[in-house]
mmCIF file of C-alpha atoms and ligand atoms in Angstrom:
data_model
loop_
_atom_site.group_PDB
_atom_site.id
_atom_site.type_symbol
_atom_site.label_atom_id
_atom_site.label_comp_id
_atom_site.label_asym_id
_atom_site.label_seq_id
_atom_site.Cartn_x
_atom_site.Cartn_y
_atom_site.Cartn_z
ATOM 1 C CA MET A 1 14.842 169.884 87.205
ATOM 2 C CA LYS A 2 16.727 172.629 89.493
ATOM 3 C CA MET A 3 20.396 173.618 88.855
ATOM 4 C CA LEU A 4 22.267 176.567 89.457
ATOM 5 C CA LYS A 5 24.543 178.548 88.023
ATOM 6 C CA VAL A 6 27.629 179.565 89.670
ATOM 7 C CA HIS A 7 31.374 180.876 89.710
ATOM 8 C CA GLY A 8 34.435 181.194 91.291
ATOM 9 C CA SER A 9 36.434 184.105 89.783
ATOM 10 C CA ASN A 10 34.237 184.156 86.746
ATOM 11 C CA ASN A 11 35.054 180.385 86.162
ATOM 12 C CA ASP A 12 31.856 179.700 85.642
ATOM 13 C CA PHE A 13 29.891 176.235 86.166
ATOM 14 C CA PHE A 14 26.319 174.673 86.343
ATOM 15 C CA ILE A 15 25.824 172.935 90.020
ATOM 16 C CA LEU A 16 23.650 169.640 89.269
ATOM 17 C CA PRO A 17 22.464 168.205 92.588
ATOM 18 C CA ALA A 18 21.893 164.351 91.384
ATOM 19 C CA ALA A 19 19.001 165.057 93.906
ATOM 20 C CA ASN A 20 17.146 166.599 91.629
ATOM 21 C CA LEU A 21 16.947 164.649 88.347
ATOM 22 C CA THR A 22 13.860 163.037 86.865
ATOM 23 C CA LYS A 23 15.492 160.010 86.515
ATOM 24 C CA PRO A 24 18.925 158.394 86.787
ATOM 25 C CA LEU A 25 21.586 159.611 84.343
ATOM 26 C CA SER A 26 24.340 156.909 82.482
ATOM 27 C CA GLU A 27 28.212 157.871 82.641
ATOM 28 C CA ALA A 28 26.946 158.328 78.868
ATOM 29 C CA GLU A 29 24.433 160.965 80.103
ATOM 30 C CA LEU A 30 26.338 162.957 82.357
ATOM 31 C CA LYS A 31 29.107 163.419 80.027
ATOM 32 C CA LEU A 32 26.100 164.380 76.857
ATOM 33 C CA LEU A 33 24.276 166.660 79.557
ATOM 34 C CA ALA A 34 27.753 168.557 80.324
ATOM 35 C CA GLN A 35 28.506 168.865 76.847
ATOM 36 C CA LYS A 36 24.950 170.195 75.760
ATOM 37 C CA LEU A 37 24.407 172.753 78.721
ATOM 38 C CA CYS A 38 28.260 174.063 78.660
ATOM 39 C CA ASP A 39 28.201 174.877 74.928
ATOM 40 C CA ARG A 40 29.375 178.402 75.084
ATOM 41 C CA LYS A 41 27.463 178.975 71.640
ATOM 42 C CA SER A 42 24.370 177.038 71.760
ATOM 43 C CA GLY A 43 24.385 175.971 75.288
ATOM 44 C CA LEU A 44 22.413 176.877 78.423
ATOM 45 C CA HIS A 45 22.298 181.063 78.780
ATOM 46 C CA GLY A 46 25.857 181.009 77.253
ATOM 47 C CA GLY A 47 27.009 178.125 78.444
ATOM 48 C CA ALA A 48 30.100 177.169 81.195
ATOM 49 C CA ASP A 49 33.172 175.757 81.912
ATOM 50 C CA GLY A 50 31.570 172.778 83.639
ATOM 51 C CA VAL A 51 29.094 170.645 85.297
ATOM 52 C CA LEU A 52 29.279 169.883 89.052
ATOM 53 C CA TYR A 53 27.436 166.835 89.838
ATOM 54 C CA VAL A 54 26.956 166.498 93.816
ATOM 55 C CA THR A 55 25.485 163.216 95.042
ATOM 56 C CA PRO A 56 25.668 161.807 98.374
ATOM 57 C CA GLY A 57 29.006 161.016 99.901
ATOM 58 C CA HIS A 58 29.822 157.908 100.833
ATOM 59 C CA ASP A 59 29.141 158.500 104.969
ATOM 60 C CA ALA A 60 27.580 161.008 107.510
ATOM 61 C CA SER A 61 31.300 162.136 107.880
ATOM 62 C CA VAL A 62 31.278 164.205 105.039
ATOM 63 C CA ALA A 63 27.874 166.632 103.590
ATOM 64 C CA GLY A 64 28.300 164.970 99.934
ATOM 65 C CA LYS A 65 30.307 164.315 97.194
ATOM 66 C CA MET A 66 31.107 166.723 94.505
ATOM 67 C CA ARG A 67 32.092 164.962 90.602
ATOM 68 C CA VAL A 68 33.623 167.747 88.120
ATOM 69 C CA ILE A 69 32.534 167.509 84.494
ATOM 70 C CA ASN A 70 34.453 169.792 81.965
ATOM 71 C CA ALA A 71 32.792 171.465 79.399
ATOM 72 C CA ASP A 72 33.877 168.367 76.885
ATOM 73 C CA GLY A 73 32.625 166.043 78.731
ATOM 74 C CA SER A 74 35.784 164.770 80.829
ATOM 75 C CA GLU A 75 35.970 164.022 84.539
ATOM 76 C CA ALA A 76 38.618 165.686 86.336
ATOM 77 C CA SER A 77 39.381 164.493 89.943
ATOM 78 C CA MET A 78 39.191 168.862 91.150
ATOM 79 C CA CYS A 79 37.937 171.568 90.678
ATOM 80 C CA GLY A 80 39.337 174.361 93.133
ATOM 81 C CA ASN A 81 37.193 177.595 92.458
ATOM 82 C CA GLY A 82 33.980 175.099 92.035
ATOM 83 C CA LEU A 83 34.603 173.485 95.476
ATOM 84 C CA ARG A 84 33.860 176.971 96.764
ATOM 85 C CA THR A 85 30.136 176.842 95.623
ATOM 86 C CA VAL A 86 29.296 173.155 96.359
ATOM 87 C CA ALA A 87 30.707 174.171 99.723
ATOM 88 C CA ARG A 88 28.126 177.267 99.065
ATOM 89 C CA TYR A 89 25.161 175.004 98.193
ATOM 90 C CA LEU A 90 26.011 171.750 100.782
ATOM 91 C CA SER A 91 26.112 174.622 103.457
ATOM 92 C CA THR A 92 22.486 176.019 102.572
ATOM 93 C CA GLN A 93 21.345 172.689 102.326
ATOM 94 C CA THR A 94 23.124 171.056 105.854
ATOM 95 C CA GLY A 95 22.932 174.669 107.761
ATOM 96 C CA LEU A 96 26.982 173.311 108.236
ATOM 97 C CA THR A 97 29.808 176.089 107.917
ATOM 98 C CA ASP A 98 32.996 174.503 108.675
ATOM 99 C CA PHE A 99 32.806 170.658 107.074
ATOM 100 C CA LYS A 100 33.875 168.003 104.775
ATOM 101 C CA VAL A 101 32.845 167.366 100.762
ATOM 102 C CA GLU A 102 34.273 164.098 98.927
ATOM 103 C CA THR A 103 36.025 164.297 95.920
ATOM 104 C CA MET A 104 37.474 162.115 93.825
ATOM 105 C CA HIS A 105 40.635 161.554 95.802
ATOM 106 C CA ALA A 106 39.929 163.054 99.006
ATOM 107 C CA ASP A 107 37.599 164.152 101.401
ATOM 108 C CA LEU A 108 38.105 168.174 101.541
ATOM 109 C CA GLU A 109 37.808 170.357 104.816
ATOM 110 C CA VAL A 110 35.659 173.438 103.231
ATOM 111 C CA LYS A 111 34.915 176.434 105.594
ATOM 112 C CA ALA A 112 32.532 179.978 105.224
ATOM 113 C CA ALA A 113 35.205 182.343 105.000
ATOM 114 C CA PRO A 114 34.728 186.353 105.439
ATOM 115 C CA ALA A 115 32.672 187.917 102.522
ATOM 116 C CA PHE A 116 35.078 189.284 99.984
ATOM 117 C CA ALA A 117 32.622 192.417 99.696
ATOM 118 C CA LYS A 118 28.948 193.164 100.202
ATOM 119 C CA GLY A 119 27.082 190.407 98.380
ATOM 120 C CA VAL A 120 30.090 188.499 97.495
ATOM 121 C CA PRO A 121 30.245 185.884 99.804
ATOM 122 C CA ALA A 122 33.315 183.292 100.268
ATOM 123 C CA PHE A 123 34.552 179.995 101.101
ATOM 124 C CA ASP A 124 37.608 178.584 102.432
ATOM 125 C CA VAL A 125 38.418 174.855 100.601
ATOM 126 C CA GLU A 126 41.477 172.639 100.875
ATOM 127 C CA ILE A 127 43.631 171.824 98.014
ATOM 128 C CA SER A 128 44.744 168.246 98.458
ATOM 129 C CA PRO A 129 46.357 165.604 97.654
ATOM 130 C CA VAL A 130 49.392 167.270 96.306
ATOM 131 C CA SER A 131 52.196 165.288 94.257
ATOM 132 C CA PHE A 132 55.173 166.317 91.853
ATOM 133 C CA LYS A 133 55.585 162.581 90.725
ATOM 134 C CA ALA A 134 55.151 162.062 87.369
ATOM 135 C CA LYS A 135 53.431 158.950 87.477
ATOM 136 C CA ASP A 136 50.505 160.985 89.266
ATOM 137 C CA LEU A 137 50.184 163.819 86.719
ATOM 138 C CA LEU A 138 50.247 160.674 83.903
ATOM 139 C CA MET A 139 53.279 162.490 82.426
ATOM 140 C CA HIS A 140 55.538 160.662 80.040
ATOM 141 C CA ILE A 141 58.701 161.912 80.713
ATOM 142 C CA ASP A 142 62.012 160.737 81.386
ATOM 143 C CA LYS A 143 62.353 161.666 84.829
ATOM 144 C CA GLU A 144 60.477 161.247 87.882
ATOM 145 C CA GLN A 145 59.521 164.991 88.194
ATOM 146 C CA LEU A 146 59.958 168.085 86.980
ATOM 147 C CA ILE A 147 60.670 171.065 88.644
ATOM 148 C CA ASN A 148 61.838 174.727 87.083
ATOM 149 C CA GLU A 149 63.347 172.728 84.210
ATOM 150 C CA THR A 150 62.923 173.303 80.247
ATOM 151 C CA VAL A 151 61.177 170.727 78.325
ATOM 152 C CA PRO A 152 62.213 170.407 75.184
ATOM 153 C CA GLN A 153 60.011 168.744 72.868
ATOM 154 C CA LEU A 154 57.750 172.032 73.648
ATOM 155 C CA GLY A 155 60.239 174.003 71.616
ATOM 156 C CA SER A 156 60.329 176.378 74.111
ATOM 157 C CA ASN A 157 63.486 177.912 76.489
ATOM 158 C CA LEU A 158 60.381 178.395 79.475
ATOM 159 C CA LYS A 159 61.068 176.475 82.332
ATOM 160 C CA PHE A 160 57.888 174.309 83.708
ATOM 161 C CA THR A 161 56.927 172.934 86.778
ATOM 162 C CA ALA A 162 54.242 170.007 87.029
ATOM 163 C CA VAL A 163 52.109 169.429 90.025
ATOM 164 C CA ALA A 164 49.184 167.342 90.601
ATOM 165 C CA VAL A 165 46.648 168.892 93.097
ATOM 166 C CA PRO A 166 45.482 166.129 92.542
ATOM 167 C CA ASN A 167 44.337 167.103 88.895
ATOM 168 C CA PRO A 168 47.401 167.674 86.620
ATOM 169 C CA HIS A 169 49.176 171.049 85.947
ATOM 170 C CA LEU A 170 51.736 172.321 84.290
ATOM 171 C CA ILE A 171 52.763 175.521 85.636
ATOM 172 C CA SER A 172 55.814 178.317 83.763
ATOM 173 C CA PHE A 173 56.636 181.622 85.558
ATOM 174 C CA VAL A 174 56.979 184.263 82.851
ATOM 175 C CA ASP A 175 57.509 187.665 82.175
ATOM 176 C CA HIS A 176 54.279 190.199 81.542
ATOM 177 C CA GLU A 177 54.535 189.794 77.801
ATOM 178 C CA THR A 178 55.166 186.263 77.416
ATOM 179 C CA LEU A 179 51.873 185.874 79.855
ATOM 180 C CA MET A 180 49.709 187.945 77.717
ATOM 181 C CA GLY A 181 51.155 186.101 74.408
ATOM 182 C CA GLU A 182 50.220 183.424 71.821
ATOM 183 C CA GLU A 183 52.976 180.854 73.528
ATOM 184 C CA LEU A 184 50.633 179.642 76.381
ATOM 185 C CA GLY A 185 48.015 178.731 73.781
ATOM 186 C CA ARG A 186 50.221 176.999 71.602
ATOM 187 C CA ILE A 187 52.058 174.928 74.142
ATOM 188 C CA ALA A 188 48.246 173.841 75.701
ATOM 189 C CA THR A 189 46.764 172.915 72.896
ATOM 190 C CA TYR A 190 49.636 170.317 71.885
ATOM 191 C CA LEU A 191 49.231 169.313 75.611
ATOM 192 C CA ASN A 192 45.715 168.919 75.036
ATOM 193 C CA ASP A 193 45.543 167.157 71.719
ATOM 194 C CA GLY A 194 44.839 163.930 72.438
ATOM 195 C CA GLN A 195 48.065 162.246 70.413
ATOM 196 C CA ASN A 196 51.048 164.069 72.010
ATOM 197 C CA PRO A 197 53.612 161.338 73.590
ATOM 198 C CA LEU A 198 54.317 163.921 77.327
ATOM 199 C CA PHE A 199 50.526 164.171 78.604
ATOM 200 C CA PRO A 200 48.702 162.176 76.757
ATOM 201 C CA ASP A 201 45.338 162.611 79.011
ATOM 202 C CA GLY A 202 46.106 166.199 78.944
ATOM 203 C CA VAL A 203 47.026 168.754 81.759
ATOM 204 C CA ASN A 204 46.184 172.503 82.779
ATOM 205 C CA VAL A 205 48.723 174.926 81.335
ATOM 206 C CA SER A 206 49.629 177.980 83.469
ATOM 207 C CA PHE A 207 51.355 181.142 83.192
ATOM 208 C CA VAL A 208 52.294 183.053 86.096
ATOM 209 C CA GLU A 209 53.652 186.172 86.451
ATOM 210 C CA VAL A 210 55.208 187.709 89.735
ATOM 211 C CA LEU A 211 53.224 191.388 90.399
ATOM 212 C CA ALA A 212 54.953 191.494 93.991
ATOM 213 C CA THR A 213 56.194 189.745 97.316
ATOM 214 C CA ASN A 214 53.317 187.509 98.066
ATOM 215 C CA LYS A 215 51.158 188.579 94.553
ATOM 216 C CA ILE A 216 51.007 187.172 91.795
ATOM 217 C CA PHE A 217 48.933 186.345 88.731
ATOM 218 C CA VAL A 218 47.705 183.588 86.589
ATOM 219 C CA ARG A 219 47.169 183.215 83.499
ATOM 220 C CA THR A 220 45.267 179.201 82.345
ATOM 221 C CA TYR A 221 44.306 177.233 79.576
ATOM 222 C CA GLU A 222 42.214 174.695 81.093
ATOM 223 C CA ARG A 223 41.976 170.497 80.013
ATOM 224 C CA GLY A 224 38.834 170.160 78.894
ATOM 225 C CA VAL A 225 37.546 173.640 78.583
ATOM 226 C CA GLY A 226 40.517 175.812 76.927
ATOM 227 C CA TYR A 227 41.254 179.628 78.268
ATOM 228 C CA THR A 228 39.084 180.418 81.278
ATOM 229 C CA ASN A 229 38.490 183.235 83.545
ATOM 230 C CA ALA A 230 40.311 181.877 86.294
ATOM 231 C CA CYS A 231 41.441 177.974 87.760
ATOM 232 C CA GLY A 232 41.554 177.475 91.418
ATOM 233 C CA THR A 233 43.604 174.015 91.731
ATOM 234 C CA ALA A 234 45.943 176.074 88.908
ATOM 235 C CA MET A 235 46.020 179.500 91.404
ATOM 236 C CA SER A 236 46.776 176.995 94.155
ATOM 237 C CA ALA A 237 49.806 174.624 92.243
ATOM 238 C CA SER A 238 50.877 178.263 91.139
ATOM 239 C CA SER A 239 51.244 179.493 94.901
ATOM 240 C CA LEU A 240 52.910 176.025 95.913
ATOM 241 C CA VAL A 241 55.514 176.607 92.979
ATOM 242 C CA TYR A 242 56.182 180.538 93.561
ATOM 243 C CA SER A 243 56.826 179.265 97.778
ATOM 244 C CA LEU A 244 59.374 176.606 95.869
ATOM 245 C CA LEU A 245 61.406 178.710 93.822
ATOM 246 C CA TYR A 246 60.996 182.065 95.156
ATOM 247 C CA PRO A 247 62.714 182.672 98.599
ATOM 248 C CA GLU A 248 60.886 185.973 99.152
ATOM 249 C CA THR A 249 57.886 184.025 100.410
ATOM 250 C CA SER A 250 57.302 181.350 103.011
ATOM 251 C CA VAL A 251 54.396 178.555 103.892
ATOM 252 C CA GLU A 252 52.064 179.544 105.681
ATOM 253 C CA ASP A 253 52.085 183.340 104.201
ATOM 254 C CA LEU A 254 48.855 184.369 102.616
ATOM 255 C CA ILE A 255 49.348 185.000 98.963
ATOM 256 C CA THR A 256 47.034 187.693 96.766
ATOM 257 C CA VAL A 257 46.263 185.423 93.285
ATOM 258 C CA ILE A 258 44.877 187.691 90.995
ATOM 259 C CA ASN A 259 43.212 185.826 87.753
ATOM 260 C CA PRO A 260 41.221 187.929 84.712
ATOM 261 C CA GLY A 261 38.415 187.062 86.532
ATOM 262 C CA GLY A 262 39.078 188.542 89.968
ATOM 263 C CA MET A 263 40.902 187.853 92.626
ATOM 264 C CA VAL A 264 41.351 184.835 95.330
ATOM 265 C CA LYS A 265 43.769 184.224 98.528
ATOM 266 C CA THR A 266 46.273 181.372 98.784
ATOM 267 C CA LYS A 267 48.006 179.690 101.426
ATOM 268 C CA VAL A 268 50.903 176.865 101.091
ATOM 269 C CA HIS A 269 50.909 174.390 103.969
ATOM 270 C CA GLN A 270 53.271 171.734 104.960
ATOM 271 C CA ARG A 271 52.779 168.455 106.723
ATOM 272 C CA GLN A 272 54.642 167.330 109.123
ATOM 273 C CA ASP A 273 55.404 164.649 106.880
ATOM 274 C CA GLY A 274 56.857 167.391 104.528
ATOM 275 C CA SER A 275 53.607 166.837 102.012
ATOM 276 C CA TYR A 276 52.171 169.855 101.147
ATOM 277 C CA TRP A 277 48.450 171.235 100.858
ATOM 278 C CA MET A 278 46.766 174.591 100.010
ATOM 279 C CA SER A 279 43.877 176.699 101.349
ATOM 280 C CA LEU A 280 41.971 178.607 98.483
ATOM 281 C CA ILE A 281 39.835 181.536 99.593
ATOM 282 C CA GLY A 282 37.493 183.232 97.118
ATOM 283 C CA ASN A 283 33.792 183.784 96.086
ATOM 284 C CA ALA A 284 31.035 181.430 95.865
ATOM 285 C CA SER A 285 29.218 183.004 93.903
ATOM 286 C CA PHE A 286 25.406 181.790 92.830
ATOM 287 C CA VAL A 287 24.743 184.119 89.633
ATOM 288 C CA ALA A 288 21.189 182.614 89.026
ATOM 289 C CA GLU A 289 18.482 179.737 89.624
ATOM 290 C CA VAL A 290 17.767 177.442 86.328
ATOM 291 C CA GLU A 291 14.618 175.162 85.923
ATOM 292 C CA LEU A 292 14.341 172.725 82.962
ATOM 293 C CA GLU A 293 13.122 169.419 82.302
ATOM 294 C CA GLN A 294 15.695 166.695 81.938
ATOM 295 C CA ALA A 295 14.769 165.817 78.439
ATOM 296 C CA ASP A 296 14.867 168.833 76.962
ATOM 297 C CA ALA A 297 18.007 169.282 78.419
ATOM 298 C CA MET A 298 19.903 166.189 77.170
ATOM 299 C CA GLN A 299 18.421 167.545 73.770
ATOM 300 C CA GLY A 300 19.797 170.732 74.407
ATOM 301 C CA ASP A 301 16.389 172.509 73.987
ATOM 302 C CA PHE A 302 17.089 175.132 76.182
ATOM 303 C CA THR A 303 13.836 177.121 75.072
ATOM 304 C CA LYS A 304 11.413 176.496 77.957
ATOM 305 C CA ALA A 305 14.535 176.592 80.664
ATOM 306 C CA THR A 306 13.807 179.380 83.483
ATOM 307 C CA TRP A 307 16.358 181.693 84.654
ATOM 308 C CA ASN A 308 16.370 183.944 87.791
ATOM 309 C CA GLU A 309 19.154 185.434 88.411
ATOM 310 C CA THR A 310 20.036 186.311 92.453
ATOM 311 C CA GLY A 311 21.558 189.816 91.702
ATOM 312 C CA GLU A 312 24.836 188.568 93.282
ATOM 313 C CA GLN A 313 26.824 188.800 89.492
ATOM 314 C CA ALA A 314 26.394 192.420 89.878
ATOM 315 C CA ALA A 315 27.894 192.707 93.745
ATOM 316 C CA TYR A 316 30.559 190.615 92.032
ATOM 317 C CA GLU A 317 31.690 192.849 89.212
ATOM 318 C CA GLU A 318 32.106 195.760 91.535
ATOM 319 C CA PHE A 319 33.968 193.752 93.491
ATOM 320 C CA VAL A 320 36.266 193.360 90.629
ATOM 321 C CA ALA A 321 36.085 196.840 89.608
ATOM 322 C CA ASN A 322 36.955 198.036 93.084
ATOM 323 C CA LEU A 323 40.533 195.757 92.751
ATOM 324 C CA LYS A 324 41.693 197.639 89.326
ATOM 325 C CA LYS A 325 40.923 201.129 91.556
HETATM 326 N N1 LIG B 1 38.970 174.860 86.903
HETATM 327 C C1 LIG B 1 38.631 174.217 87.845
HETATM 328 C C2 LIG B 1 39.742 172.777 87.121
HETATM 329 C C3 LIG B 1 38.500 172.360 86.445
HETATM 330 C C4 LIG B 1 39.197 170.728 85.733
HETATM 331 C C5 LIG B 1 40.443 171.029 84.878
HETATM 332 N N2 LIG B 1 39.866 171.519 83.962
HETATM 333 C C6 LIG B 1 40.720 169.696 84.960
HETATM 334 O O1 LIG B 1 40.714 168.811 83.815
HETATM 335 O O2 LIG B 1 41.846 168.583 85.460
HETATM 336 C C7 LIG B 1 39.753 174.522 89.114
HETATM 337 O O3 LIG B 1 39.012 175.627 89.610
HETATM 338 O O4 LIG B 1 40.496 173.883 89.872
#
C-alpha cells in the first residue's frame, strides 16, 4: 500500500488513503496501524505524530474526508497542520485549488496559498467550529467557560483559557522562562493521564509568548502525542485567545506564529453572529513516498518498506534556517 510522509511546521504524519489499502481496516486495526507506524523508536522511518486517514467525502461538495489518528491511536476531531497536507494531497488528486474537506464536525474550506519559499508549498485552511463552552471541551469545571483564569487544581498561578477548535485546547500566555521550562510538561502530563477529573478525555496544552504585536511563539504538548514541533489547531486557538486578551491586535490582522518547527500565519475572523473561525496558512510539505505491504505494517515490520524522498525537506529546512537570520 502507498502512503505519503508529510508535515506542517515539522508536525509530521503519514497520509493513508483508504483507496490504497489491500483490505479494509476495522476501527481497531486502524488504531493499531497508527500506533505501529508512528512509534518514534520502532515505527516507520522514525515514526510520526499521527496518521491522516483519507476516505471519500459524504458527497460531491467535498473532495474527501480527513480522519486524524494520534500516535497513541486515539482519534481527534481536527488537525490544522495535517489538514494543509491533506488539502495538498487532494489537490494533486483532483486538480482543484479551492475546495472543501470533510472533517469530523465540519466541511472546511481549503485553498492553495503562495509558496512560503522555493520548494515550500503552502495551503490556507479554515479552522472551525470554535467553542468556549466547557461541555464542548469535555472539561469538567464548576463554570460555563474558562477565559484567562487560574485553575487551582493545577497547582499553578498561571491563567488559562480553554477553547475547542473543535479539538480541545488549554492555553496560557507566559514569559519566556516559563515558556521554555518544565511547567508545561508537568501540567499537560497530568491533564492527559486519563485519570484527572478536569479533562478525562485529555487536552492539548500550549504556552504562548508574545514576541511583538501580531507575532507570538506557541509551544504545545499534544493530547495523544506529547511535545510536538507544532500544533496547527493550537496555533490557531492561541491566535484567537491573543486577539481576545491583547487590545494591540484585532480580528482580520495577519498574525505570525513561530513554533519549534517553523512558522505559520494565522488570521482570526468573526462572523455576523459573533462566532469565530480562523485561517491557518502554512507549509504543506511532502517528505517521502512510501510503499509497504499492509500485513507487514500491521505487524510493525518495516524492513521491506520503500522510502523515496521528494527533496522537499531540504527546502523546508533552508526556509526555517532563513527565519532565524
Ligand atoms: N497536531 C494537530 C492536532 C492533532 C490532534 C490533537 N493531538 C488532539 O488530540 O486534539 C494539529 O496540527 O492541529
